[in-house]
Each structure stands twice: as structure tokens, then as C-alpha cells.
Tab-separated table of C-alpha atoms in Angstrom:
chain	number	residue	atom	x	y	z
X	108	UNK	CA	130.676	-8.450	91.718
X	109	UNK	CA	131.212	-6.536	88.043
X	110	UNK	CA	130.027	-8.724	85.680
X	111	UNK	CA	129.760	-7.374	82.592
X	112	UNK	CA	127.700	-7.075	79.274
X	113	UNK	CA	130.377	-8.579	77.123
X	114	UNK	CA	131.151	-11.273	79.562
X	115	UNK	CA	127.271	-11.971	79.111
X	116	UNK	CA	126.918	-11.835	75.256
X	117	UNK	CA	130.135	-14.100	75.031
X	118	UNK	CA	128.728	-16.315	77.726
X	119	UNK	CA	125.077	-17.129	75.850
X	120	UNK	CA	126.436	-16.926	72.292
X	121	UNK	CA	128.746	-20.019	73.238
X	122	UNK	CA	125.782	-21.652	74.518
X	123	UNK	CA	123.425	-21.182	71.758
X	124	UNK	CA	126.444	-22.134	69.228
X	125	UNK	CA	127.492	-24.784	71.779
X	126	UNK	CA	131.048	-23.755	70.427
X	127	UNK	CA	133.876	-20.645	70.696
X	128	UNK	CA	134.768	-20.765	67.707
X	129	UNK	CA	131.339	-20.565	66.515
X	130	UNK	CA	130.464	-17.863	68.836
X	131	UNK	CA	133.227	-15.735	67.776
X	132	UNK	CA	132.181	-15.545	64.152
X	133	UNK	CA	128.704	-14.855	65.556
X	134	UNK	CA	129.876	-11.591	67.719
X	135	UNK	CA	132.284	-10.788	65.698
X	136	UNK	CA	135.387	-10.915	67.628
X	137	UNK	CA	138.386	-13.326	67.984
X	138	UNK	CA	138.077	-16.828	69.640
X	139	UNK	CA	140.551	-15.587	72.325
X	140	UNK	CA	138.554	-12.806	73.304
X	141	UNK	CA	135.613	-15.077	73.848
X	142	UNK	CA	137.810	-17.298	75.666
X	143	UNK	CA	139.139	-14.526	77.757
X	144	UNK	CA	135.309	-13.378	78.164
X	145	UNK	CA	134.339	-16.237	79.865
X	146	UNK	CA	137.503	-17.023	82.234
X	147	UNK	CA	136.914	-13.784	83.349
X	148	UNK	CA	133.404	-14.379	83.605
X	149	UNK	CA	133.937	-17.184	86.043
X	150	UNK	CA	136.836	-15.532	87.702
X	151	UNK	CA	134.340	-12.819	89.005
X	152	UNK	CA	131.992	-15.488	90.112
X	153	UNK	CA	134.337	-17.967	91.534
X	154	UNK	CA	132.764	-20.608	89.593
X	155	UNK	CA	132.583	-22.722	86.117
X	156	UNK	CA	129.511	-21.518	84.284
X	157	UNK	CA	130.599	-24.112	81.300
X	158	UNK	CA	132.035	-27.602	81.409
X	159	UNK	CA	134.961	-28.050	78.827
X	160	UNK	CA	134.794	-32.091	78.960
X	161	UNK	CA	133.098	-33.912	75.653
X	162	UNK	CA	131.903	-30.293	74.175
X	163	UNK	CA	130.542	-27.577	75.805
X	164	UNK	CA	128.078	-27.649	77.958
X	165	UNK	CA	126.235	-25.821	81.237
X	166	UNK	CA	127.343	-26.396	84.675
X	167	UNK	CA	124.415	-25.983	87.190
X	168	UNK	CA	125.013	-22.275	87.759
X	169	UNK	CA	125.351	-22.042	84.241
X	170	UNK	CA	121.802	-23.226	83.855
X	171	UNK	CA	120.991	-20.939	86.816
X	172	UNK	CA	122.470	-17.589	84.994
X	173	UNK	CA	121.890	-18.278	81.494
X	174	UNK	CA	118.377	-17.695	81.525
X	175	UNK	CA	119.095	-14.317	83.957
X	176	UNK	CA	121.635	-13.361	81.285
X	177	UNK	CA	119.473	-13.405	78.322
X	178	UNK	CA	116.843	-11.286	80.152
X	179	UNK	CA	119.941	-8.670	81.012
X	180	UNK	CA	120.537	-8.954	77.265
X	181	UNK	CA	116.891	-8.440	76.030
X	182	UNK	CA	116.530	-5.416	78.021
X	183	UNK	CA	120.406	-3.872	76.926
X	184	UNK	CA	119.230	-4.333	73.330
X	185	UNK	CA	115.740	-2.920	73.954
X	186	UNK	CA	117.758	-0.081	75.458
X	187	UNK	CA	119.988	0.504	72.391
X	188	UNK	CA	117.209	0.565	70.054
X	189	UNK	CA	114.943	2.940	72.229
X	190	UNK	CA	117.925	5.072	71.638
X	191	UNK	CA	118.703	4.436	68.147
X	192	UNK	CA	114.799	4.740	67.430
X	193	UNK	CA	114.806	8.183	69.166
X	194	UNK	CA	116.698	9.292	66.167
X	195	UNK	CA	114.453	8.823	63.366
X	196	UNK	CA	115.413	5.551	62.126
X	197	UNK	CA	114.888	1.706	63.630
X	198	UNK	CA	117.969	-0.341	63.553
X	199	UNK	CA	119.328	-3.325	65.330
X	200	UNK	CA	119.191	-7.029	65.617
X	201	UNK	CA	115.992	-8.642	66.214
X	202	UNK	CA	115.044	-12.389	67.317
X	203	UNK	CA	112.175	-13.823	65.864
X	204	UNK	CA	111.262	-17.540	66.326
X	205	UNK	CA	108.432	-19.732	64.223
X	206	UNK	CA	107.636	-23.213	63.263
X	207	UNK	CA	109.142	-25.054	60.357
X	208	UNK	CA	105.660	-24.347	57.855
X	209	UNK	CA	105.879	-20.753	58.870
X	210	UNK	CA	109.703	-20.433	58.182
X	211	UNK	CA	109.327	-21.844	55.182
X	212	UNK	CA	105.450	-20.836	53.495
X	213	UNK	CA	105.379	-17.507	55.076
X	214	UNK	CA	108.843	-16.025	56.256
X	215	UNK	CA	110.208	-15.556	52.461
X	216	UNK	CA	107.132	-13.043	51.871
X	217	UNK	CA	107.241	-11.201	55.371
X	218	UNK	CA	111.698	-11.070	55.223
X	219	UNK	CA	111.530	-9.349	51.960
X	220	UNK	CA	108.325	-6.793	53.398
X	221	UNK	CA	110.630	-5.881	56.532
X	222	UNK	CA	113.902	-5.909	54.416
X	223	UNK	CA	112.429	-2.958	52.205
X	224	UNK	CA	110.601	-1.349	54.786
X	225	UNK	CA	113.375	-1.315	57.955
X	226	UNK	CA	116.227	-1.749	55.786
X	227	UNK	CA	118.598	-1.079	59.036
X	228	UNK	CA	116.685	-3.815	60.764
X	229	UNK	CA	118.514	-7.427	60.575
X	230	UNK	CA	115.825	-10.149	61.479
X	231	UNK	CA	117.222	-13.416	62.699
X	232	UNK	CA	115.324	-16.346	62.422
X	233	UNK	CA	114.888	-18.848	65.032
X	234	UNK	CA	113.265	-22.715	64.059
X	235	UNK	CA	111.616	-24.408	66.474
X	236	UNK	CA	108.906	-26.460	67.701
X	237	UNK	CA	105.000	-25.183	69.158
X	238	UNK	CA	106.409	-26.282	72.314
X	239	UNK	CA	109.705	-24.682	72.218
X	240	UNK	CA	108.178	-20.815	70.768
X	241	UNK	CA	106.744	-19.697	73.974
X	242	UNK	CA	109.454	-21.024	75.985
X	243	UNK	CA	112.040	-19.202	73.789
X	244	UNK	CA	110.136	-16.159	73.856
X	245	UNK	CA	109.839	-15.605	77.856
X	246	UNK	CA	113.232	-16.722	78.668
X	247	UNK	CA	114.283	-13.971	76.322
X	248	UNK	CA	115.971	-16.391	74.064
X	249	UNK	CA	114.143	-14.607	71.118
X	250	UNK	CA	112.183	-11.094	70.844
X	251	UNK	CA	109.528	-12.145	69.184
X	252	UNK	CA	107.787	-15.170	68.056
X	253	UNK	CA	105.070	-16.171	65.411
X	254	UNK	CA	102.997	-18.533	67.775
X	255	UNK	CA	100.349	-20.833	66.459
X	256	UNK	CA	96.842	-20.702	68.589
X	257	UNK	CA	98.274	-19.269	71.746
X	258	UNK	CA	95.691	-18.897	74.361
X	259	UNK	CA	95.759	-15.122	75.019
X	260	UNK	CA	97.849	-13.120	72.818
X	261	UNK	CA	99.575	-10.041	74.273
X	262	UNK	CA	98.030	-6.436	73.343
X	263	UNK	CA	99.693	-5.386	70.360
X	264	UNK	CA	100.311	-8.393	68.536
X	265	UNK	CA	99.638	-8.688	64.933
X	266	UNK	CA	97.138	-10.925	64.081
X	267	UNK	CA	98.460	-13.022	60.463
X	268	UNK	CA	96.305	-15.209	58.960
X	269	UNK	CA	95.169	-18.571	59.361
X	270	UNK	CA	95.575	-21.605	57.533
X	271	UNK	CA	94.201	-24.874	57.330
X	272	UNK	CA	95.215	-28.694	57.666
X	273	UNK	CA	95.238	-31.143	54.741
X	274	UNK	CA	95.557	-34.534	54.346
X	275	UNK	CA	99.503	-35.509	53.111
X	276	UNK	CA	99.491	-38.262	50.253
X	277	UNK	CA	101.708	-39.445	47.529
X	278	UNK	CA	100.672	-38.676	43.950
X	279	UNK	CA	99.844	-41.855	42.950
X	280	UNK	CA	97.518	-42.292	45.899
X	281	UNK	CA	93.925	-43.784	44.942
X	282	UNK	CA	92.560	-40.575	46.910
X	283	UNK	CA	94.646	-38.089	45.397
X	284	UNK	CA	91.242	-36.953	42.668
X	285	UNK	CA	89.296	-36.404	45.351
X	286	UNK	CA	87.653	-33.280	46.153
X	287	UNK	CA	88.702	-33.770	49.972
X	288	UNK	CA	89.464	-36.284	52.273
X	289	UNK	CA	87.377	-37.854	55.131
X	290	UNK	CA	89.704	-38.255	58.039
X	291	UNK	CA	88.471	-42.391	58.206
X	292	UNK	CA	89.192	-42.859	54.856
X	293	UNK	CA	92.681	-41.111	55.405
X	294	UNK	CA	93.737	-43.399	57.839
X	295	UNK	CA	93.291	-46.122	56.446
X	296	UNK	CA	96.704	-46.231	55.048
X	297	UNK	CA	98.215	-45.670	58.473
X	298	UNK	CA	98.878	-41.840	59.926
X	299	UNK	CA	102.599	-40.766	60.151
X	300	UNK	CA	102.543	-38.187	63.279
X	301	UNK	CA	105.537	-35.453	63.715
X	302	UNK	CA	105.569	-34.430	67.476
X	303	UNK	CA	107.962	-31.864	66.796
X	304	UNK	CA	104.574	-29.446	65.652
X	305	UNK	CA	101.115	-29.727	65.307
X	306	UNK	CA	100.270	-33.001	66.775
X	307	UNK	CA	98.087	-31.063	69.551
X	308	UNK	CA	95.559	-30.150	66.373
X	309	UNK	CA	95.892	-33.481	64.540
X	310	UNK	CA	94.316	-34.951	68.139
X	311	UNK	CA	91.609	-32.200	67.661
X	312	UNK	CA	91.240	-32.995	64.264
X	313	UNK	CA	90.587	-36.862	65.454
X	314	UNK	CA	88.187	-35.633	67.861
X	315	UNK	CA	86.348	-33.713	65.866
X	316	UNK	CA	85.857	-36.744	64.018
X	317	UNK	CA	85.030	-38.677	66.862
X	318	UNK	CA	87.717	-41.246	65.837
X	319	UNK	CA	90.076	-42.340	68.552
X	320	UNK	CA	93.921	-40.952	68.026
X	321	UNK	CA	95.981	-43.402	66.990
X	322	UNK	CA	99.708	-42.940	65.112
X	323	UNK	CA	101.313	-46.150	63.259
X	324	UNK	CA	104.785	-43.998	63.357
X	325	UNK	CA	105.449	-41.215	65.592
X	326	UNK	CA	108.189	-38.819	64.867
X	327	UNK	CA	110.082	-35.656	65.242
X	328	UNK	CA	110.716	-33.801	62.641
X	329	UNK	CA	108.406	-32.643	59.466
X	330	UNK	CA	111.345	-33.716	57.299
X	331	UNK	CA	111.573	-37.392	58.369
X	332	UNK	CA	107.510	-36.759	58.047
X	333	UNK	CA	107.806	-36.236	54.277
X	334	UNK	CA	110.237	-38.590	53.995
X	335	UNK	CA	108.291	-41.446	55.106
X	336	UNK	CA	105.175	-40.374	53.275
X	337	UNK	CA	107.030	-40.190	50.105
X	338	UNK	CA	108.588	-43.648	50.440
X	339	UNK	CA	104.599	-45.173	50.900
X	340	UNK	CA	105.368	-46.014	54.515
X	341	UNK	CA	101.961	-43.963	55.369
X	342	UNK	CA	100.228	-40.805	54.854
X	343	UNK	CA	100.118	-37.498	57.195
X	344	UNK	CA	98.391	-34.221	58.193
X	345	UNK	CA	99.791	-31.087	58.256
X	346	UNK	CA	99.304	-27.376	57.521
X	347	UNK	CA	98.574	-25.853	54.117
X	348	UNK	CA	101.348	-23.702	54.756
X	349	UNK	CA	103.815	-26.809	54.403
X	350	UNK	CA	102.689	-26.852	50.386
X	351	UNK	CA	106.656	-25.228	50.121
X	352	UNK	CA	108.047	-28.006	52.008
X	353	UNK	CA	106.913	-30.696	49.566
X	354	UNK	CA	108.898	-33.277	47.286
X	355	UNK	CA	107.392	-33.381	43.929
X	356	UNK	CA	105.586	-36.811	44.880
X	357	UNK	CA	103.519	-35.295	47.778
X	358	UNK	CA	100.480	-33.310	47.455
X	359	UNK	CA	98.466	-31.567	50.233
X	360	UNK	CA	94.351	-31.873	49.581
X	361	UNK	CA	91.662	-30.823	51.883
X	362	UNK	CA	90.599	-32.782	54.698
X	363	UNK	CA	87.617	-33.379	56.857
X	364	UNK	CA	86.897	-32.064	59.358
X	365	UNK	CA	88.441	-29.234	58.744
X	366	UNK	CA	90.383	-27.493	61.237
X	367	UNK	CA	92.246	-23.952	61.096
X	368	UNK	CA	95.141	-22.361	63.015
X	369	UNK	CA	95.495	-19.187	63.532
X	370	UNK	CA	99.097	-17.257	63.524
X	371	UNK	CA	99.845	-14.441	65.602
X	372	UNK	CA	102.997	-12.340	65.264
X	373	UNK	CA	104.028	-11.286	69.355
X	374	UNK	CA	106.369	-10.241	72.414
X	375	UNK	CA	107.064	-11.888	75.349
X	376	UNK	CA	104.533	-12.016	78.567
X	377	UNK	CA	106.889	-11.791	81.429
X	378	UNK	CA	109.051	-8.459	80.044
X	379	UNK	CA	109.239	-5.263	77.908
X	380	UNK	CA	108.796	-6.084	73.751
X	381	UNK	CA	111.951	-5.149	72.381
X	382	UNK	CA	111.339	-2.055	70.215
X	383	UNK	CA	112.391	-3.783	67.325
X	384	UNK	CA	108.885	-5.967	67.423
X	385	UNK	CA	107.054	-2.947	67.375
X	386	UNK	CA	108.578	-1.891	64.554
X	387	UNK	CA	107.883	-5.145	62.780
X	388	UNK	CA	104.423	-4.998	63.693
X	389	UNK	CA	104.023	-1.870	62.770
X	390	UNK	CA	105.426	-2.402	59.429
X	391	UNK	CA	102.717	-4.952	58.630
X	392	UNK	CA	99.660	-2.446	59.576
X	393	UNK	CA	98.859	-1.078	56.042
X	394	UNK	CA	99.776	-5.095	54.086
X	395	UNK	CA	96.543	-6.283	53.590
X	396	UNK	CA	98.203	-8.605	50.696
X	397	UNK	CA	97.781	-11.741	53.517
X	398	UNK	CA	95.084	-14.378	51.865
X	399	UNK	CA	96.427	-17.685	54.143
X	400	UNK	CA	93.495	-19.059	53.791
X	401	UNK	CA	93.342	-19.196	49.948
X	402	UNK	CA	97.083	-20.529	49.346
């Protein structure tokens, strides 16, 4: 069997853009060669790795090689920069996943710190869940992740801040002069839960309390969350970090009990860290400019 590294990188990019076209203009290379890519891909194996019918989508030994694939991937890349780093200067692609309030409060600030310090290095961010991160991050789907709480982070990850969780409210809310929030009075008006991220602290926040978890509306993502807070359906609870995701007519104020999460820049458990994480870490030793706590 000679299956190669381009039949591999042709193989997951059509999976992750769940498209050829769209995982041509992602490598780079004509839809044909793609194409060409994965028939020979499944020539060498004797076998369909991708179903054609309605859209693309895995076969069963598709979903048996694709997460065997990225890990071949992770460590050809880590290879290539090992290399390129040998010579003086870090370059390359790098994968990094995080949250929705971390993509949007605190990847603006880091991007530009990594753009002017590895100028060669082209970070591509990855959205996702608290669930999703970790699983990402050992299948090899991303280098590196920006986890929230994990349980026992890796040696050599960068440590980030912490932030805290506020009560979400409309403007015109009779709470909204108050210094903070009591969680009771909060709920009052109904809690609006995204299980998409966060919900595991909102329960801790309730127990903390001592106030039984309960969610008049349950949904996915932190948009639809805003959306329905803003229209007076209820009110929320999220991090302090989402103060850059907010409509004019929502307002994030402190809440009790108050509850912090910490964020922790990392590799993945099961492999080698891409050399490329390193280098991101390392670029944030000397920034000392990180004050989550006070935004």
C-alpha cells in the first residue's frame, strides 16, 4: 500500500470543507487534482473513503482513516517546522481552536501579538464548543487549543487569564442599576441556557447558590442566546469576555455567586505539540499586558 501525503491532505481538507471545490481553494490546487487525489486514494485502498450521494460525506472506513490521517498530518507538519525552525526563523500553518467569547474578546489582542512577533507564522482559527476543543485537539484536528477549566493541563501550557460570569439583561431591565445581581433575583425573569458553551459552570453557578438548575429555553448557540435576550424572551449568564459579542441593548453586570474560569493556551495529550505551539507560547512569556479579570 503507498498512500500518500497529498492523497491525505486532499482527503481531510474535503472533509473539513465538506466540498472539492472548497478544498481546492483551501490547498491551493485545482478541483481536478483533488478529485484525482482521492480516486487514487481509494484506488490504493480498494475502497470508497467518501460517499458522493446528497453531498459529501464519510463512508465507514472513511470515519476509520480520517482520524489516522490527521495524526499522519500533525506529525508531517510538526516535521516541516522542526526543520524550518532549525533555521532561525518559525514559519508554517498552525491550528488553534477556542470558544466563541474567546474568539471574539480575546483572539483580536493575541492575533495581532503573534502577527508582529512570528510574522511567518499563519494562525488559523478554529470555533467551537467546550465539548468539541479537547476532542479537536487529540484527534489532531487542531494544534492547539485555548481550553476553558481543563482538568490537568499539559506541561508547558500557557496559563491566560481568567474571567468571570455575569448576569445577561436588556438595558431597560429594572436590575440593570444594580451593583450586582443575586442569582434568585436573576431568574426570576426566566434563564435562557446555550449548551453549545458554558452551561457546565452556569450548573455550578446554581449550585453554588443552592438553587436547583432549571432553563425556561435551552439552546445552542450564544448568538440565538443574545438574540432571545434582546427580544425580552428572558435573561442569561455568560462570560465577561462575551462584553464584544453584545447588541447595544444588552449589558453584562456582575453576578452572585461569583464564579471564574480560567483559560489555558495548550497541545494535545495523546501526541507531540506541533512546534508551532511552542512558538506561540513562547511568544506570550514576556506580555504581562493580560488583566481578564478587570475587562
Amino acid at each position: 500500500m503507498s498512500v500518500t501525503i497529498a492523497q491525505l491532505r486532499a482527503f481531510t481538507a474535503v472533509v473539513d470543507h465538506s466540498s472539492f471545490s472548497a478544498a481546492a481553494g483551501a490547498l491551493g490546487i485545482s478541483q481536478s487534482a483533488v478529485s484525482h487525489a482521492i480516486s487514487s486514494l481509494e484506488k490504493e485502498l480498494r475502497q470508497q473513503v467518501l460517499s458522493r450521494k446528497n453531498g459529501v460525506c464519510l463512508t465507514s472506513l472513511g470515519e476509520l482513516l480520517i482520524p489516522r490521517a490527521r495524526t499522519v498530518l500533525a506529525t508531517v507538519d510538526a516535521l516541516e517546522a522542526s526543520v524550518r525552525e532549525q533555521s532561525g526563523e518559525a514559519s508554517g500553518v498552525v491550528r488553534l481552536a477556542a470558544v466563541p467569547t474567546v474568539c471574539q474578546g480575546l483572539l483580536p489582542e493575541l492575533l495581532q501579538l503573534w502577527n508582529a512577533r512570528l510574522p511567518h507564522v499563519d494562525v488559523q482559527v478554529y470555533e467551537g464548543d467546550d465539548e468539541e476543543l479537547p476532542d479537536w485537539l487529540e484527534s489532531g484536528l487542531v494544534d492547539a487549543a485555548i481550553l476553558v477549566d481543563p482538568m490537568e493541563p499539559q506541561p508547558g501550557s500557557r496559563w491566560l487569564g481568567s474571567d468571570d460570569f455575569r448576569a445577561l439583561i436588556r438595558k431597560d431591565h429594572p436590575l440593570v442599576g444594580e451593583a450586582e445581581i443575586p442569582l434568585a433575583e436573576l431568574l426570576e425573569d426566566g434563564l435562557i441556557s446555550s449548551t453549545g458553551g458554558c452551561e457546565e459552570q452556569v450548573r455550578r453557578i446554581h449550585e453554588l447558590a443552592g438553587i436547583r438548575y432549571t432553563a425556561t429555553q435551552r439552546v445552542r448557540e450564544l448568538g440565538t442566546l443574545l438574540s432571545l435576550v434582546r427580544q425580552g424572551i428572558g435573561v442569561g449568564i455568560m462570560p465577561s469576555l462575551g462584553q464584544a459579542m453584545l447588541p447595544e441593548e444588552l449589558v453584562l453586570l456582575p453576578l452572585v455567586p461569583r464564579l471564574q474560569r480560567d483559560l489555558v493556551l495548550t497541545g494535545p495529550q495523546g501526541m507531540p505539540w506541533h512546534p508551532l505551539t511552542d512558538a506561540l507560547i513562547e511568544a506570550l512569556r514576556d506580555w504581562a499586558a493580560l488583566q481578564l479579570s478587570a475587562r
